PDB file of C-alpha atoms in Angstrom:
ATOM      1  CA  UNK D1419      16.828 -24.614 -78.512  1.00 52.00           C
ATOM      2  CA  UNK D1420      15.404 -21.252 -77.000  1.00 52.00           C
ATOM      3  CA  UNK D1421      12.392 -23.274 -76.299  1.00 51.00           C
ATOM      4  CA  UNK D1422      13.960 -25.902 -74.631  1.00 42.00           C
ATOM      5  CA  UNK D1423      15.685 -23.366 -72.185  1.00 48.00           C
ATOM      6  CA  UNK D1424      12.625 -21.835 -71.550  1.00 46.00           C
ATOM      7  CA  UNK D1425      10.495 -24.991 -70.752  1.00 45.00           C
ATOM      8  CA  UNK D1426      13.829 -26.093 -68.356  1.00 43.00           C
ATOM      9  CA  UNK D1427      13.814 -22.876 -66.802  1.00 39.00           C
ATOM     10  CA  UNK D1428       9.842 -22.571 -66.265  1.00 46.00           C
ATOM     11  CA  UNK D1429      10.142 -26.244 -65.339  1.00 45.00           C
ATOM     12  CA  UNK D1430      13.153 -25.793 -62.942  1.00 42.00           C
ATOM     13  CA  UNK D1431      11.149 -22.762 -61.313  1.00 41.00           C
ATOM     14  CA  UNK D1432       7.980 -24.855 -60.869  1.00 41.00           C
ATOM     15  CA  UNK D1433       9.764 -27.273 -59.396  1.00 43.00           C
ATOM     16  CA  UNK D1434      11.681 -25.082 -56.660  1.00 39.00           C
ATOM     17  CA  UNK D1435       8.608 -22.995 -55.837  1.00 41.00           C
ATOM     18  CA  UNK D1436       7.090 -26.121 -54.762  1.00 43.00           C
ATOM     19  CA  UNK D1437       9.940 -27.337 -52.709  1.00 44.00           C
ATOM     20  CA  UNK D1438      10.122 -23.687 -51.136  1.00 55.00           C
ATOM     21  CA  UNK D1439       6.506 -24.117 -50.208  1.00 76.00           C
ATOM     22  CA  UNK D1440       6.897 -28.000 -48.720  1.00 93.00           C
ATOM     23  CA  UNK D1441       7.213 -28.568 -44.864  1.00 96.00           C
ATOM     24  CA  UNK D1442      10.088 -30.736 -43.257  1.00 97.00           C
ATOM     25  CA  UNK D1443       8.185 -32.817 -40.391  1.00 95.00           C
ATOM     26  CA  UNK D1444      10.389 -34.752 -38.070  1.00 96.00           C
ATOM     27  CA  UNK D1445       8.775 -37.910 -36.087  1.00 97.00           C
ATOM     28  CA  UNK D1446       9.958 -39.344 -32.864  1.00 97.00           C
ATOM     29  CA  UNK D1447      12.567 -42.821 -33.155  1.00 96.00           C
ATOM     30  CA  UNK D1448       9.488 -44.878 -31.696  1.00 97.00           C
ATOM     31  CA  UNK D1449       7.068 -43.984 -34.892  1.00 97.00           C
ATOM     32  CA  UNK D1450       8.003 -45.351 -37.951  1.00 96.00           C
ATOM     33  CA  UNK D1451       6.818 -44.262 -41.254  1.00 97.00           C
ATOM     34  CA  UNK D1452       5.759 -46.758 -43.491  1.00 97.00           C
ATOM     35  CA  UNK D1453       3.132 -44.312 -46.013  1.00 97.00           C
ATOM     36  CA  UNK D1454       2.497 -41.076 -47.017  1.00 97.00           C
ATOM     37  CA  UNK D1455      -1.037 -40.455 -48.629  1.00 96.00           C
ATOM     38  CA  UNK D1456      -0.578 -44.190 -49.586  1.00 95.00           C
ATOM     39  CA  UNK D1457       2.451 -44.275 -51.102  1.00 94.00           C
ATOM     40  CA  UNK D1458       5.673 -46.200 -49.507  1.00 94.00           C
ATOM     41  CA  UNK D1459       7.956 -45.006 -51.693  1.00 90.00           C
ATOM     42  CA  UNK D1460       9.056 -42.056 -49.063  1.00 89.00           C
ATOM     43  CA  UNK D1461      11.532 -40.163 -49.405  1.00 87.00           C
ATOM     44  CA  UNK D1462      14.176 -38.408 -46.425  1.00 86.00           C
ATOM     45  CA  UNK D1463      13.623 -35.829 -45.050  1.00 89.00           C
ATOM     46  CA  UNK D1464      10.331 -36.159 -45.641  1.00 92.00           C
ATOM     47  CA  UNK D1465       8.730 -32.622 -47.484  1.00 95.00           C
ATOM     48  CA  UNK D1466       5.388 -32.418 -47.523  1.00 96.00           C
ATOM     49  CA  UNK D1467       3.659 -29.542 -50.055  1.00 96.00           C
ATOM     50  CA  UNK D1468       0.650 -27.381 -48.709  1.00 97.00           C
ATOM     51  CA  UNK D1469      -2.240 -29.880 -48.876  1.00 97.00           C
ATOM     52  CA  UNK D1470      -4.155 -32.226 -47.138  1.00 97.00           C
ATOM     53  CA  UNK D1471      -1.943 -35.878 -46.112  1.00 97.00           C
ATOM     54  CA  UNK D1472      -2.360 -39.126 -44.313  1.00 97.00           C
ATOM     55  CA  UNK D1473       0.639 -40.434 -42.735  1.00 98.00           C
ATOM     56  CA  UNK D1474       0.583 -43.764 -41.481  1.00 98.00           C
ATOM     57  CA  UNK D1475       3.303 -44.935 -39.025  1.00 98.00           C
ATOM     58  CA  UNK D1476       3.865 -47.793 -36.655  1.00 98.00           C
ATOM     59  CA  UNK D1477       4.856 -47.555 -32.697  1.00 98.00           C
ATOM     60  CA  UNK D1478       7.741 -49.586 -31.745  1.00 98.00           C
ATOM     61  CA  UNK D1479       9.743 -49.755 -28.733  1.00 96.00           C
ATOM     62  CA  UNK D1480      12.059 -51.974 -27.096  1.00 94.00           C
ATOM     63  CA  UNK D1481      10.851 -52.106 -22.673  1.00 92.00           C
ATOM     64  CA  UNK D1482      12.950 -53.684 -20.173  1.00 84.00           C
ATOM     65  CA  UNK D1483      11.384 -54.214 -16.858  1.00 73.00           C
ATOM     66  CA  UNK D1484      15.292 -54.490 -15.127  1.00 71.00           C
ATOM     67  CA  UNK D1485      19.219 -55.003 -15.820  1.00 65.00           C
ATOM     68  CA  UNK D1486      18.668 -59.016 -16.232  1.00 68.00           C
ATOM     69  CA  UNK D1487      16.046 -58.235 -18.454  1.00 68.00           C
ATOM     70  CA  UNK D1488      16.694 -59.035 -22.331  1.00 78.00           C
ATOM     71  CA  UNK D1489      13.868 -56.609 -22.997  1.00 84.00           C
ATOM     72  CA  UNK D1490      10.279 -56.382 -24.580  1.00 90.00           C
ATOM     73  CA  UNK D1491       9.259 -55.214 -27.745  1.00 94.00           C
ATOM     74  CA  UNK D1492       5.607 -53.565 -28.320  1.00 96.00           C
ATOM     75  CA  UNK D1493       4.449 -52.889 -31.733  1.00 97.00           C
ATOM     76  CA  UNK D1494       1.516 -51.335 -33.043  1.00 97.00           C
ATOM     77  CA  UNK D1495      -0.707 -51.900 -36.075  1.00 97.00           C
ATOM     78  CA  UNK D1496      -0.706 -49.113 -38.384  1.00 98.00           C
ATOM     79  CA  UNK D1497      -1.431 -45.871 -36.841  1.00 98.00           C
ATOM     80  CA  UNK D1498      -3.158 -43.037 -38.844  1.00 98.00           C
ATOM     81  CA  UNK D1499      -2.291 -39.487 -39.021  1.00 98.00           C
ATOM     82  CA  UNK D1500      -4.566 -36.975 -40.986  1.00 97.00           C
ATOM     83  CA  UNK D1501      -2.465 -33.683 -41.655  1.00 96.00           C
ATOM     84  CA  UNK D1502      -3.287 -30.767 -42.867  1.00 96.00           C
ATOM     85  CA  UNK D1503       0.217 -28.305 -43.976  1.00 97.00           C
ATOM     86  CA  UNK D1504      -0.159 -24.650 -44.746  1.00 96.00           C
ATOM     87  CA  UNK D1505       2.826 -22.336 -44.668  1.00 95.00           C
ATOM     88  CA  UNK D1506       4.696 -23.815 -41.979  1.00 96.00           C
ATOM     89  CA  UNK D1507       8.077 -24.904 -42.445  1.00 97.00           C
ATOM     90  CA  UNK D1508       8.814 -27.632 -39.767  1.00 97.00           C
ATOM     91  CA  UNK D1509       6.253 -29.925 -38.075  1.00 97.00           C
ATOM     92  CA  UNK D1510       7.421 -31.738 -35.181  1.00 98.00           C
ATOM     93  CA  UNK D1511       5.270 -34.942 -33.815  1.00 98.00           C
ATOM     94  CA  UNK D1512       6.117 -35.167 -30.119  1.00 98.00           C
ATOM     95  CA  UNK D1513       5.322 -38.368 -27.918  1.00 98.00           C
ATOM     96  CA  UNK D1514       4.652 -38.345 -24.408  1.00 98.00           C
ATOM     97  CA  UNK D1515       6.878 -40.148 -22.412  1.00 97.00           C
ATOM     98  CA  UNK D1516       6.598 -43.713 -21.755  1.00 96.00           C
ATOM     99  CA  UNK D1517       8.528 -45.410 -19.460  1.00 94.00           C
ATOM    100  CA  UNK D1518       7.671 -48.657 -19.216  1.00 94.00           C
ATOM    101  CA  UNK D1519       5.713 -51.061 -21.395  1.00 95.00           C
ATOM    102  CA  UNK D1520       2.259 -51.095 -19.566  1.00 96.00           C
ATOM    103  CA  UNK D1521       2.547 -47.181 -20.304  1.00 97.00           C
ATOM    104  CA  UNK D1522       3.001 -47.449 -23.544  1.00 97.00           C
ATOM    105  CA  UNK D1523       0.340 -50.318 -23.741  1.00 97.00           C
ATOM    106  CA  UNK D1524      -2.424 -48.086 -22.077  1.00 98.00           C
ATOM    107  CA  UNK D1525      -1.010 -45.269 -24.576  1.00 98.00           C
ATOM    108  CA  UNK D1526      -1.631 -47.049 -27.417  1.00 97.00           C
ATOM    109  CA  UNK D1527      -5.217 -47.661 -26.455  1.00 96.00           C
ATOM    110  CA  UNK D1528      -5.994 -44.071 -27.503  1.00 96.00           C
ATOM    111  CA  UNK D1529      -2.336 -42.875 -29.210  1.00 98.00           C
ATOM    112  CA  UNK D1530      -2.151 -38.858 -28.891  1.00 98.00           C
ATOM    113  CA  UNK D1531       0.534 -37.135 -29.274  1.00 98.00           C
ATOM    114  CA  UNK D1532       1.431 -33.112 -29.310  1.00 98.00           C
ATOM    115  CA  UNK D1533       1.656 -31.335 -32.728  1.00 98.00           C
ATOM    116  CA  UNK D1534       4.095 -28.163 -33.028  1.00 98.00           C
ATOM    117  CA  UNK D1535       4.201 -26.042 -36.282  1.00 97.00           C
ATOM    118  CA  UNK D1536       7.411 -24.240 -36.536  1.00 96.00           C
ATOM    119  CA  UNK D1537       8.003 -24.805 -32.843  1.00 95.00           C
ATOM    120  CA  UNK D1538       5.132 -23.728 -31.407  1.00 96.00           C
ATOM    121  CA  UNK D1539       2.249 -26.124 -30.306  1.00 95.00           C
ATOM    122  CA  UNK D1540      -0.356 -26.892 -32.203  1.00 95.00           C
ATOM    123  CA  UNK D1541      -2.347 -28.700 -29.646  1.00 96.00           C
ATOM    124  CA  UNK D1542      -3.053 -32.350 -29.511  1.00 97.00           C
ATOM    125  CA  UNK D1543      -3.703 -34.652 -32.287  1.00 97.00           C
ATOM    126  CA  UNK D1544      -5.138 -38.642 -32.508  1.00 97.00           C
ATOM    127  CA  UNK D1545      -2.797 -41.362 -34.005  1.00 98.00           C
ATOM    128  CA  UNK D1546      -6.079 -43.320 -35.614  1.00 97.00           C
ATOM    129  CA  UNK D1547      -5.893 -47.199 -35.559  1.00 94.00           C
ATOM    130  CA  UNK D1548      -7.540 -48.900 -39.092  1.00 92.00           C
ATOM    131  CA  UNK D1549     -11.136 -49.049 -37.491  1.00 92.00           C
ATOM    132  CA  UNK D1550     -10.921 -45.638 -36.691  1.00 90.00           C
ATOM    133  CA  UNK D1551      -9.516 -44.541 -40.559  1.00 92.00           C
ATOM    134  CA  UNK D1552     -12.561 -46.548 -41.434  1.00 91.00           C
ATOM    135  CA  UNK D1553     -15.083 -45.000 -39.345  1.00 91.00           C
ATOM    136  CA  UNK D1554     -14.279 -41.345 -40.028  1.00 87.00           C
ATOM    137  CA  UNK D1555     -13.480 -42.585 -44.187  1.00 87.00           C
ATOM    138  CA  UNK D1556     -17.258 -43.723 -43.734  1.00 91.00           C
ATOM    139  CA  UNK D1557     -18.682 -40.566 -42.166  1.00 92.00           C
ATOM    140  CA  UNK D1558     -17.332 -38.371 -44.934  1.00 86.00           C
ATOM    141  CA  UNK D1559     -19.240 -39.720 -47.571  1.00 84.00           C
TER     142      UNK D1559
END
C-alpha cells in the first residue's frame, strides 16, 4: 500500500510539474484549430509543454460587402504554425485586421500574423500553407 501512495504521489507530482510548466495560447475567432503536432484530439484551453509544436488551423470569416448583403464566407486550406514554447505562460496569436474580403484574400496569400509571449511581442510569424510545410519538411532533411 505504501508503494502505491508513493507511485500516486510521484505520479501526481510529475503530472502537475508538467502542467505548471505548459503555456495557455489563445487564437483569434477567425483561426480555427483543427491539430496540434498532428493530433485532433485537442483539448480546451489548449496547454502546450516546453517543446517544439506544429499547430495547424484554418482561416474563416464571414464578409459582407453591405446591409442587403447575406454575406461571404472565405476559408482557407490548412494553415501551418511551427512553435517553439519555453517558459512563457500565455501566447497570444494576433491577426491584423481585415475588413473586407479582398483584404483578407490578399492576406491569405502570405498569412502573418503578430506573436506575443506573455503580452509582449514576439515579432511576426508565417501561417505556412501545405506546400510551404512541405518545402521547409524537405529542407530539413
Amino acid at each position: 500500500m505504501k508503494t502505491f501512495i508513493k507511485s500516486f504521489v510521484i505520479t501526481a507530482g510529475l503530472l502537475l510539474s508538467s502542467l505548471a510548466s505548459a503555456a495557455t495560447i489563445n487564437l483569434p475567432e477567425q483561426l480555427g484549430l483543427q491539430a496540434v503536432n498532428g493530433e485532433r484530439d485537442i483539448t480546451k484551453p489548449l496547454m502546450l509543454p516546453k517543446g517544439d509544436h506544429l499547430l495547424e488551423l484554418r482561416f474563416a470569416e464571414m464578409y459582407a460587402s453591405n446591409a442587403d448583403d447575406s454575406g461571404q464566407w472565405l476559408r482557407s486550406g490548412p494553415l501551418y504554425l511551427p512553435l517553439s514554447v519555453g517558459d512563457e505562460q500565455l501566447l497570444t496569436l494576433t491577426l491584423p485586421k481585415l475588413y473586407s474580403y479582398d483584404e483578407a484574400r490578399r492576406f491569405l496569400k502570405a498569412p502573418k500574423a503578430t506573436l506575443s509571449r506573455d503580452g509582449k511581442s514576439d515579432g511576426q510569424v508565417i501561417l505556412l500553407d501545405h506546400a510551404a510545410m512541405m518545402a521547409k519538411m524537405a529542407a530539413a532533411h
